[in-house]
Amino acid sequence: MTGKPVRAPRADARRNRTSVLRAAAEMFATEGLSVPVHEIARRAGVGTGTVSRHFPTKEALFAAVLLDRMALLTARADVLTATEDPGTAFFTFFAALVHEGADHRGLAESLAGVGFDIESAAIDAGSDVSGRLHAMLKAAQRAGAVRGGITFADVKALMSGCLAREVAPGDAGARDRVITVVCDGLRTR
Amino acid sequence: MTGKPVRAPRADARRNRTSVLRAAAEMFATEGLSVPVHEIARRAGVGTGTVSRHFPTKEALFAAVLLDRMALLTARADVLTATEDPGTAFFTFFAALVHEGADHRGLAESLAGVGFDIESAAIDAGSDVSGRLHAMLKAAQRAGAVRGGITFADVKALMSGCLAREVAPGDAGARDRVITVVCDGLRTR
DNA sequence: GAATATACGGGATGGCCATCCCGGTTGTAT
DNA sequence: ATACAACCGGGATGGCCATCCCGTATATTC
């Protein structure tokens, strides 16, 4: 079908690609989505042209960065679903997502709806964390561990609260307090 | 002291000023802080120059818009503090702030730390809503209505969760659900 | 060790936007 | 009615940034 006999990419190209990916992961994590592409290129030791050739768009770069983390998270979700009762699974995964987002400002911003849409990024990345969380919520509700009326959108909103800038990045204690408040609030009483 | 014999501003200037203020309030509320000044000017029926002459900076314009709403809110806080028990006062004011933010996207964004710093805007506006909420939190904790460990920063984070984009602007039901979750989570158990 | 496709760097381009500026206009005081 | 300060509109300016382009360099193949 494709008349193009695809040759393996050049060695320097592969090297640069991973450099960029690593630099992007670090900078998105610490600086957030608004970090200029130029900075990522500088940190990776390449020109801006190289970045946009490998990843046509900043959003595509972000999606690529997300790919592996997302895969890990969905795997984690599947393990929890299989081994824990629905309530525990949901609350544990919720906390895991919050902690993940806390270490990754770009992810948190995306979750909060600032910058790129995380749904589409996730789909580009071929991994659906949201879907897992949604399923776990429903299961936990059926099991009576989480209040009935709560919507998936409600949960996402509460999650973004746990990730708000007010909760300092390094302050795991604050994060745990907030998670506790939300989870206790979500429980059936 | 001021050698300037301040004359009353011209009538058209006053008219334009209030036009701009009204337009800005509407647009910040519906579109958020990222609305271009140009749009505000257009909606107000004036040139962009007129806007920046009256309000030297976009942030100053936002602070001016906030002024009256903030005054109302602090007044409300003072009434609640005087007439209700500390727990009720705190929870009621918390909900009031969330609903206020829901009707005013600019305010919500500012609270969430996106765009301008609301603290400084509030201080420019001469009204300290944060201070009131903080005091009410402490009182509610002393009265045993709210868990002890909770920080004011925690509360702000949770509040911004109630205002997340996921909770659709028109959906008062969703807002109430999320508020309930958070308030129940905050209560001493 | 040539020949050639591939990839590189970083300047050029274009869009967006807040703020500033100035030639022209209008309210106001006399 | 006149004169002057105050004010207006909106174009000009400058900064920031993602993306594109192209002359140059280099990995790969034969």
Short mmCIF file of C-alpha atoms (C1' of nucleotides) in Angstrom, two decimals:
data_model
loop_
_atom_site.label_atom_id
_atom_site.label_comp_id
_atom_site.label_asym_id
_atom_site.label_seq_id
_atom_site.Cartn_x
_atom_site.Cartn_y
_atom_site.Cartn_z
CA MET A 1 0.00 0.00 0.00
CA THR A 2 2.61 2.55 1.05
CA GLY A 3 5.00 2.81 -1.85
CA LYS A 4 7.59 4.22 0.53
CA PRO A 5 10.25 1.71 1.54
CA VAL A 6 10.63 3.01 5.10
CA ARG A 7 14.26 3.11 6.07
CA ALA A 8 15.29 3.05 9.72
CA PRO A 9 15.73 6.58 11.06
CA ARG A 10 19.26 7.91 11.36
CA ALA A 11 21.08 7.32 14.63
CA ASP A 12 21.42 11.01 15.49
CA ALA A 13 17.73 11.44 14.83
CA ARG A 14 16.86 8.73 17.31
CA ARG A 15 19.22 10.17 19.88
CA ASN A 16 17.81 13.66 19.48
CA ARG A 17 14.30 12.38 19.71
CA THR A 18 14.88 10.81 23.09
CA SER A 19 16.82 13.85 24.28
CA VAL A 20 13.90 16.06 23.42
CA LEU A 21 11.46 13.69 25.03
CA ARG A 22 13.42 13.60 28.24
CA ALA A 23 13.90 17.35 28.37
CA ALA A 24 10.23 17.90 27.65
CA ALA A 25 9.19 15.51 30.41
CA GLU A 26 11.33 17.36 32.93
CA MET A 27 10.25 20.81 31.90
CA PHE A 28 6.56 20.08 31.58
CA ALA A 29 6.74 18.50 35.00
CA THR A 30 8.44 21.41 36.71
CA GLU A 31 7.33 24.42 34.69
CA GLY A 32 3.96 23.42 33.38
CA LEU A 33 2.47 23.54 29.93
CA SER A 34 3.39 27.14 29.28
CA VAL A 35 7.09 26.45 29.04
CA PRO A 36 8.29 27.69 25.64
CA VAL A 37 9.29 25.05 23.14
CA HIS A 38 12.45 27.03 22.72
CA GLU A 39 13.44 26.24 26.31
CA ILE A 40 12.83 22.56 25.84
CA ALA A 41 15.04 22.61 22.77
CA ARG A 42 17.76 24.45 24.62
CA ARG A 43 17.69 22.03 27.51
CA ALA A 44 17.80 19.11 25.08
CA GLY A 45 20.77 20.69 23.31
CA VAL A 46 19.07 20.88 19.92
CA GLY A 47 17.52 23.56 17.74
CA THR A 48 13.85 24.39 17.78
CA GLY A 49 13.52 23.04 14.26
CA THR A 50 14.56 19.62 15.45
CA VAL A 51 11.85 19.62 18.07
CA SER A 52 9.07 20.53 15.70
CA ARG A 53 10.24 18.09 13.09
CA HIS A 54 9.99 15.20 15.52
CA PHE A 55 6.81 16.45 17.12
CA PRO A 56 4.85 18.61 14.72
CA THR A 57 3.12 20.46 17.49
CA LYS A 58 3.62 21.28 21.13
CA GLU A 59 0.54 19.33 21.99
CA ALA A 60 1.88 16.29 20.17
CA LEU A 61 5.05 16.55 22.22
CA PHE A 62 3.03 16.65 25.41
CA ALA A 63 1.02 13.61 24.35
CA ALA A 64 4.24 11.74 23.64
CA VAL A 65 5.58 12.63 27.07
CA LEU A 66 2.40 11.37 28.65
CA LEU A 67 2.44 8.05 26.85
CA ASP A 68 4.58 6.02 29.20
CA ARG A 69 3.28 7.46 32.46
CA MET A 70 -0.24 6.86 31.27
CA ALA A 71 0.50 3.27 30.42
CA LEU A 72 1.87 2.73 33.92
CA LEU A 73 -1.23 4.27 35.44
CA THR A 74 -3.72 2.22 33.49
CA ALA A 75 -1.79 -0.88 34.42
CA ARG A 76 -1.97 0.15 38.05
CA ALA A 77 -5.70 0.70 37.70
CA ASP A 78 -6.20 -2.74 36.28
CA VAL A 79 -4.27 -4.37 39.09
CA LEU A 80 -6.28 -2.48 41.69
CA THR A 81 -9.54 -3.41 40.05
CA ALA A 82 -8.57 -7.06 40.03
CA THR A 83 -7.20 -7.32 43.55
CA GLU A 84 -9.07 -4.88 45.75
CA ASP A 85 -12.67 -4.30 46.66
CA PRO A 86 -14.24 -1.58 44.51
CA GLY A 87 -14.16 1.10 47.18
CA THR A 88 -10.52 0.62 48.08
CA ALA A 89 -9.59 0.38 44.43
CA PHE A 90 -11.27 3.66 43.61
CA PHE A 91 -9.91 5.62 46.55
CA THR A 92 -6.41 4.26 46.07
CA PHE A 93 -6.37 5.08 42.40
CA PHE A 94 -7.76 8.52 43.08
CA ALA A 95 -4.91 9.22 45.47
CA ALA A 96 -2.39 7.79 43.03
CA LEU A 97 -3.60 10.10 40.31
CA VAL A 98 -3.35 13.09 42.58
CA HIS A 99 0.18 12.24 43.57
CA GLU A 100 1.09 11.70 39.97
CA GLY A 101 -0.30 15.08 39.04
CA ALA A 102 1.53 16.72 41.90
CA ASP A 103 4.84 15.57 40.47
CA HIS A 104 3.86 16.70 37.03
CA ARG A 105 2.54 20.18 36.76
CA GLY A 106 1.79 19.86 33.08
CA LEU A 107 -0.46 16.93 33.80
CA ALA A 108 -2.21 18.80 36.58
CA GLU A 109 -2.82 21.80 34.36
CA SER A 110 -4.13 19.63 31.63
CA LEU A 111 -6.46 17.92 34.10
CA ALA A 112 -7.64 21.30 35.29
CA GLY A 113 -8.59 22.17 31.75
CA VAL A 114 -5.86 24.77 31.32
CA GLY A 115 -3.84 24.35 28.17
CA PHE A 116 -4.40 21.13 26.27
CA ASP A 117 -7.32 18.82 26.62
CA ILE A 118 -6.05 15.80 28.45
CA GLU A 119 -8.71 13.52 27.03
CA SER A 120 -7.52 14.02 23.49
CA ALA A 121 -3.90 13.86 24.57
CA ALA A 122 -4.60 10.58 26.30
CA ILE A 123 -6.34 9.20 23.27
CA ASP A 124 -3.43 10.27 21.11
CA ALA A 125 -1.27 8.45 23.59
CA GLY A 126 -3.44 5.38 23.19
CA SER A 127 -4.16 5.04 26.87
CA ASP A 128 -7.30 5.92 28.73
CA VAL A 129 -6.77 6.76 32.36
CA SER A 130 -10.02 8.65 32.58
CA GLY A 131 -11.93 5.65 31.40
CA ARG A 132 -10.43 3.52 34.14
CA LEU A 133 -11.22 6.02 36.85
CA HIS A 134 -14.75 6.36 35.56
CA ALA A 135 -15.30 2.62 35.63
CA MET A 136 -13.86 2.39 39.11
CA LEU A 137 -16.15 5.13 40.32
CA LYS A 138 -19.21 3.35 39.00
CA ALA A 139 -18.11 0.07 40.55
CA ALA A 140 -17.48 1.74 43.90
CA GLN A 141 -20.92 3.29 43.76
CA ARG A 142 -22.57 -0.03 42.96
CA ALA A 143 -20.71 -1.53 45.89
CA GLY A 144 -22.05 1.21 48.12
CA ALA A 145 -18.66 2.65 48.97
CA VAL A 146 -19.23 5.99 47.26
CA ARG A 147 -22.33 8.17 47.39
CA GLY A 148 -24.74 7.56 44.58
CA GLY A 149 -25.39 10.97 43.15
CA ILE A 150 -21.78 11.77 42.41
CA THR A 151 -20.86 12.24 38.78
CA PHE A 152 -17.57 11.46 37.11
CA ALA A 153 -17.29 15.16 36.32
CA ASP A 154 -17.68 15.87 40.04
CA VAL A 155 -14.78 13.57 40.77
CA LYS A 156 -12.57 15.24 38.19
CA ALA A 157 -13.37 18.61 39.68
CA LEU A 158 -12.50 17.42 43.17
CA MET A 159 -9.32 15.92 41.86
CA SER A 160 -8.26 19.19 40.34
CA GLY A 161 -8.87 20.76 43.73
CA CYS A 162 -6.34 18.41 45.25
CA LEU A 163 -3.90 19.59 42.62
CA ALA A 164 -4.47 23.31 43.01
CA ARG A 165 -1.44 25.53 43.19
CA GLU A 166 -2.29 26.28 46.80
CA VAL A 167 -1.10 22.83 47.66
CA ALA A 168 2.62 23.34 47.36
CA PRO A 169 4.36 20.86 45.06
CA GLY A 170 6.68 19.55 47.72
CA ASP A 171 4.13 19.38 50.50
CA ALA A 172 2.99 15.79 50.54
CA GLY A 173 1.35 16.34 53.92
CA ALA A 174 -0.98 18.99 52.57
CA ARG A 175 -1.80 16.78 49.64
CA ASP A 176 -2.70 13.93 51.94
CA ARG A 177 -4.90 16.16 54.07
CA VAL A 178 -6.81 17.35 51.06
CA ILE A 179 -7.15 13.87 49.64
CA THR A 180 -8.47 12.68 52.97
CA VAL A 181 -11.07 15.42 53.08
CA VAL A 182 -12.29 14.65 49.60
CA CYS A 183 -12.34 10.90 50.02
CA ASP A 184 -14.17 11.11 53.33
CA GLY A 185 -16.65 13.44 51.69
CA LEU A 186 -17.20 11.03 48.86
CA ARG A 187 -17.89 8.05 51.09
CA THR A 188 -21.40 6.90 51.73
CA ARG A 189 -22.42 8.04 55.20
CA MET B 1 0.05 69.07 49.64
CA THR B 2 -1.09 68.33 46.13
CA GLY B 3 -0.54 71.50 44.17
CA LYS B 4 -3.02 70.21 41.58
CA PRO B 5 -6.41 71.89 41.80
CA VAL B 6 -8.30 68.71 40.89
CA ARG B 7 -11.21 69.54 38.64
CA ALA B 8 -14.16 67.18 38.39
CA PRO B 9 -13.72 64.77 35.49
CA ARG B 10 -15.61 65.51 32.33
CA ALA B 11 -19.05 63.99 31.90
CA ASP B 12 -18.14 61.82 28.92
CA ALA B 13 -15.13 60.52 30.81
CA ARG B 14 -17.31 59.41 33.68
CA ARG B 15 -19.79 57.81 31.33
CA ASN B 16 -17.08 55.94 29.49
CA ARG B 17 -15.52 54.80 32.69
CA THR B 18 -18.70 53.14 33.89
CA SER B 19 -19.35 51.70 30.43
CA VAL B 20 -15.96 50.08 30.46
CA LEU B 21 -16.44 48.83 33.97
CA ARG B 22 -19.76 47.25 33.14
CA ALA B 23 -18.49 45.66 29.96
CA ALA B 24 -15.42 44.36 31.76
CA ALA B 25 -17.52 42.85 34.52
CA GLU B 26 -19.67 41.00 32.01
CA MET B 27 -16.81 39.75 29.90
CA PHE B 28 -14.55 38.71 32.75
CA ALA B 29 -17.51 36.87 34.19
CA THR B 30 -18.39 34.96 31.04
CA GLU B 31 -15.08 34.68 29.21
CA GLY B 32 -12.52 34.68 31.97
CA LEU B 33 -9.34 36.63 32.44
CA SER B 34 -7.96 35.90 29.01
CA VAL B 35 -10.52 38.02 27.21
CA PRO B 36 -8.60 40.62 25.16
CA VAL B 37 -8.85 44.20 26.34
CA HIS B 38 -9.77 45.00 22.77
CA GLU B 39 -12.99 43.01 23.15
CA ILE B 40 -13.93 44.79 26.32
CA ALA B 41 -13.41 48.11 24.60
CA ARG B 42 -15.53 47.02 21.66
CA ARG B 43 -18.34 45.85 23.89
CA ALA B 44 -18.17 49.10 25.84
CA GLY B 45 -18.30 51.05 22.59
CA VAL B 46 -15.00 52.87 23.15
CA GLY B 47 -11.47 52.66 21.81
CA THR B 48 -8.77 50.64 23.47
CA GLY B 49 -6.96 53.83 24.35
CA THR B 50 -9.88 54.91 26.48
CA VAL B 51 -9.74 51.71 28.44
CA SER B 52 -6.07 51.91 29.22
CA ARG B 53 -6.28 55.55 30.12
CA HIS B 54 -8.90 54.89 32.77
CA PHE B 55 -7.29 51.67 33.93
CA PRO B 56 -3.58 51.69 33.24
CA THR B 57 -3.38 47.96 33.18
CA LYS B 58 -5.60 44.98 32.59
CA GLU B 59 -5.00 43.84 36.12
CA ALA B 60 -6.09 47.22 37.47
CA LEU B 61 -9.29 46.90 35.49
CA PHE B 62 -9.93 43.51 37.00
CA ALA B 63 -9.30 44.84 40.49
CA ALA B 64 -11.77 47.65 39.85
CA VAL B 65 -14.39 45.16 38.69
CA LEU B 66 -13.85 43.13 41.81
CA LEU B 67 -14.21 46.04 44.17
CA ASP B 68 -17.97 46.08 44.63
CA ARG B 69 -18.52 42.32 44.65
CA MET B 70 -15.78 41.99 47.20
CA ALA B 71 -17.32 44.60 49.43
CA LEU B 72 -20.63 42.75 49.35
CA LEU B 73 -18.91 39.51 50.24
CA THR B 74 -16.99 40.86 53.19
CA ALA B 75 -20.20 42.39 54.47
CA ARG B 76 -21.89 39.04 54.14
CA ALA B 77 -19.04 37.42 56.01
CA ASP B 78 -19.36 39.87 58.85
CA VAL B 79 -23.08 39.27 59.17
CA LEU B 80 -22.58 35.51 59.21
CA THR B 81 -19.87 35.77 61.82
CA ALA B 82 -22.10 37.86 64.05
CA THR B 83 -25.31 35.87 63.73
CA GLU B 84 -24.40 32.24 63.23
CA ASP B 85 -22.40 29.69 65.11
CA PRO B 86 -18.84 29.42 63.79
CA GLY B 87 -19.38 26.17 61.92
CA THR B 88 -22.49 27.32 60.09
CA ALA B 89 -20.92 30.66 59.35
CA PHE B 90 -17.87 29.05 57.78
CA PHE B 91 -19.72 26.50 55.70
CA THR B 92 -22.26 29.02 54.52
CA PHE B 93 -19.63 31.50 53.51
CA PHE B 94 -17.63 28.80 51.78
CA ALA B 95 -20.65 27.90 49.68
CA ALA B 96 -21.37 31.54 48.97
CA LEU B 97 -17.87 32.06 47.67
CA VAL B 98 -18.12 29.06 45.43
CA HIS B 99 -21.38 30.23 43.95
CA GLU B 100 -19.94 33.67 43.47
CA GLY B 101 -16.97 32.21 41.65
CA ALA B 102 -19.22 30.08 39.50
CA ASP B 103 -20.98 33.16 38.20
CA HIS B 104 -17.70 34.86 37.60
CA ARG B 105 -15.16 32.89 35.69
CA GLY B 106 -12.51 35.56 36.04
CA LEU B 107 -12.78 35.34 39.78
CA ALA B 108 -12.58 31.57 39.70
CA GLU B 109 -9.47 31.66 37.52
CA SER B 110 -7.88 34.18 39.77
CA LEU B 111 -8.65 32.01 42.78
CA ALA B 112 -7.17 29.04 41.01
CA GLY B 113 -3.96 30.98 40.58
CA VAL B 114 -4.30 31.34 36.82
CA GLY B 115 -3.82 34.88 35.60
CA PHE B 116 -3.70 37.56 38.25
CA ASP B 117 -3.04 37.05 41.89
CA ILE B 118 -6.33 37.55 43.63
CA GLU B 119 -4.75 38.52 46.92
CA SER B 120 -3.08 41.57 45.47
CA ALA B 121 -6.14 42.40 43.42
CA ALA B 122 -8.22 42.24 46.57
CA ILE B 123 -5.82 44.42 48.45
CA ASP B 124 -5.87 46.92 45.59
CA ALA B 125 -9.61 46.77 45.90
CA GLY B 126 -9.30 47.49 49.60
CA SER B 127 -11.30 44.49 50.64
CA ASP B 128 -10.06 41.28 52.12
CA VAL B 129 -12.33 38.34 51.51
CA SER B 130 -9.54 35.85 52.08
CA GLY B 131 -8.91 37.28 55.51
CA ARG B 132 -12.53 36.79 56.48
CA LEU B 133 -12.61 33.22 55.29
CA HIS B 134 -9.39 32.51 57.11
CA ALA B 135 -10.74 33.91 60.36
CA MET B 136 -13.96 31.95 59.97
CA LEU B 137 -12.02 28.76 59.39
CA LYS B 138 -10.03 29.24 62.56
CA ALA B 139 -13.16 30.01 64.56
CA ALA B 140 -14.93 26.95 63.20
CA GLN B 141 -11.95 24.82 64.12
CA ARG B 142 -11.85 26.23 67.64
CA ALA B 143 -15.56 25.46 67.93
CA GLY B 144 -14.86 21.88 66.85
CA ALA B 145 -16.94 22.10 63.69
CA VAL B 146 -14.03 21.64 61.32
CA ARG B 147 -11.15 19.17 61.58
CA GLY B 148 -8.12 20.57 63.29
CA GLY B 149 -5.28 19.83 60.92
CA ILE B 150 -6.78 21.62 57.97
CA THR B 151 -4.87 24.63 56.68
CA PHE B 152 -6.28 27.72 55.07
CA ALA B 153 -4.32 26.78 51.95
CA ASP B 154 -6.11 23.43 52.01
CA VAL B 155 -9.43 25.19 52.05
CA LYS B 156 -8.51 27.40 49.12
CA ALA B 157 -7.43 24.37 47.16
CA LEU B 158 -10.70 22.60 47.86
CA MET B 159 -12.58 25.70 46.90
CA SER B 160 -10.86 25.87 43.58
CA GLY B 161 -11.89 22.28 43.04
CA CYS B 162 -15.52 23.27 43.43
CA LEU B 163 -14.91 25.84 40.73
CA ALA B 164 -13.14 23.61 38.25
CA ARG B 165 -14.23 23.80 34.65
CA GLU B 166 -15.61 20.31 34.94
CA VAL B 167 -18.45 21.72 36.96
CA ALA B 168 -20.42 23.34 34.18
CA PRO B 169 -21.20 27.01 34.79
CA GLY B 170 -24.95 26.58 34.59
CA ASP B 171 -25.09 23.40 36.60
CA ALA B 172 -26.00 24.49 40.11
CA GLY B 173 -26.81 20.89 41.02
CA ALA B 174 -23.29 19.71 40.31
CA ARG B 175 -21.92 22.61 42.26
CA ASP B 176 -24.04 21.72 45.25
CA ARG B 177 -22.97 18.10 45.10
CA VAL B 178 -19.33 19.04 45.09
CA ILE B 179 -19.78 21.56 47.87
CA THR B 180 -21.52 18.93 49.95
CA VAL B 181 -18.72 16.47 49.45
CA VAL B 182 -16.10 18.98 50.47
CA CYS B 183 -18.00 20.32 53.46
CA ASP B 184 -18.79 16.85 54.76
CA GLY B 185 -15.15 15.97 54.34
CA LEU B 186 -14.09 19.02 56.30
CA ARG B 187 -16.36 18.32 59.26
CA THR B 188 -15.02 16.80 62.38
CA ARG B 189 -16.03 13.17 62.51
"C1'" DG C 1 35.55 7.62 -0.21
"C1'" DA C 2 31.81 9.41 -3.06
"C1'" DA C 3 26.98 10.07 -3.55
"C1'" DT C 4 22.64 10.93 -1.56
"C1'" DA C 5 18.93 10.95 1.36
"C1'" DT C 6 18.22 12.56 6.07
"C1'" DA C 7 18.49 15.50 9.58
"C1'" DC C 8 20.22 19.72 11.83
"C1'" DG C 9 20.20 24.68 13.49
"C1'" DG C 10 18.30 28.73 14.25
"C1'" DG C 11 16.61 32.74 11.75
"C1'" DA C 12 12.28 34.21 9.40
"C1'" DT C 13 7.37 34.45 9.58
"C1'" DG C 14 3.02 35.43 11.31
"C1'" DG C 15 -0.40 35.73 14.98
"C1'" DC C 16 -1.85 37.49 19.26
"C1'" DC C 17 -2.11 41.03 22.60
"C1'" DA C 18 -1.21 44.83 26.17
"C1'" DT C 19 0.25 49.30 26.25
"C1'" DC C 20 1.59 53.81 24.36
"C1'" DC C 21 1.06 57.73 21.50
"C1'" DC C 22 -0.83 61.56 18.86
"C1'" DG C 23 -3.82 64.09 15.57
"C1'" DG C 24 -8.39 65.27 16.06
"C1'" DT C 25 -12.66 66.20 18.89
"C1'" DT C 26 -15.70 67.74 22.52
"C1'" DG C 27 -17.10 69.28 27.09
"C1'" DT C 28 -16.70 73.26 30.01
"C1'" DA C 29 -15.59 77.62 32.07
"C1'" DT C 30 -15.60 82.38 31.10
"C1'" DA D 1 -19.05 82.51 21.33
"C1'" DT D 2 -14.36 81.40 22.28
"C1'" DA D 3 -10.54 79.16 23.95
"C1'" DC D 4 -8.40 75.66 26.22
"C1'" DA D 5 -7.82 71.66 28.76
"C1'" DA D 6 -9.48 67.11 28.96
"C1'" DC D 7 -10.58 63.32 26.45
"C1'" DC D 8 -11.31 60.28 22.44
"C1'" DG D 9 -10.22 56.58 18.82
"C1'" DG D 10 -7.58 53.32 17.05
"C1'" DG D 11 -3.18 52.72 14.69
"C1'" DA D 12 1.74 51.97 15.98
"C1'" DT D 13 4.95 49.60 18.88
"C1'" DG D 14 7.13 45.91 21.03
"C1'" DG D 15 7.21 41.43 23.30
"C1'" DC D 16 6.27 36.67 23.25
"C1'" DC D 17 5.87 32.37 20.99
"C1'" DA D 18 4.75 28.24 17.85
"C1'" DT D 19 5.71 26.79 13.46
"C1'" DC D 20 8.03 26.80 8.94
"C1'" DC D 21 11.85 27.07 5.89
"C1'" DC D 22 16.32 26.40 3.81
"C1'" DG D 23 21.31 26.46 3.49
"C1'" DT D 24 24.55 23.47 5.73
"C1'" DA D 25 26.24 19.27 7.82
"C1'" DT D 26 26.50 14.33 8.47
"C1'" DA D 27 25.01 9.45 8.74
"C1'" DT D 28 24.50 5.71 5.65
"C1'" DT D 29 25.03 3.01 1.55
"C1'" DC D 30 27.55 1.11 -2.28
#
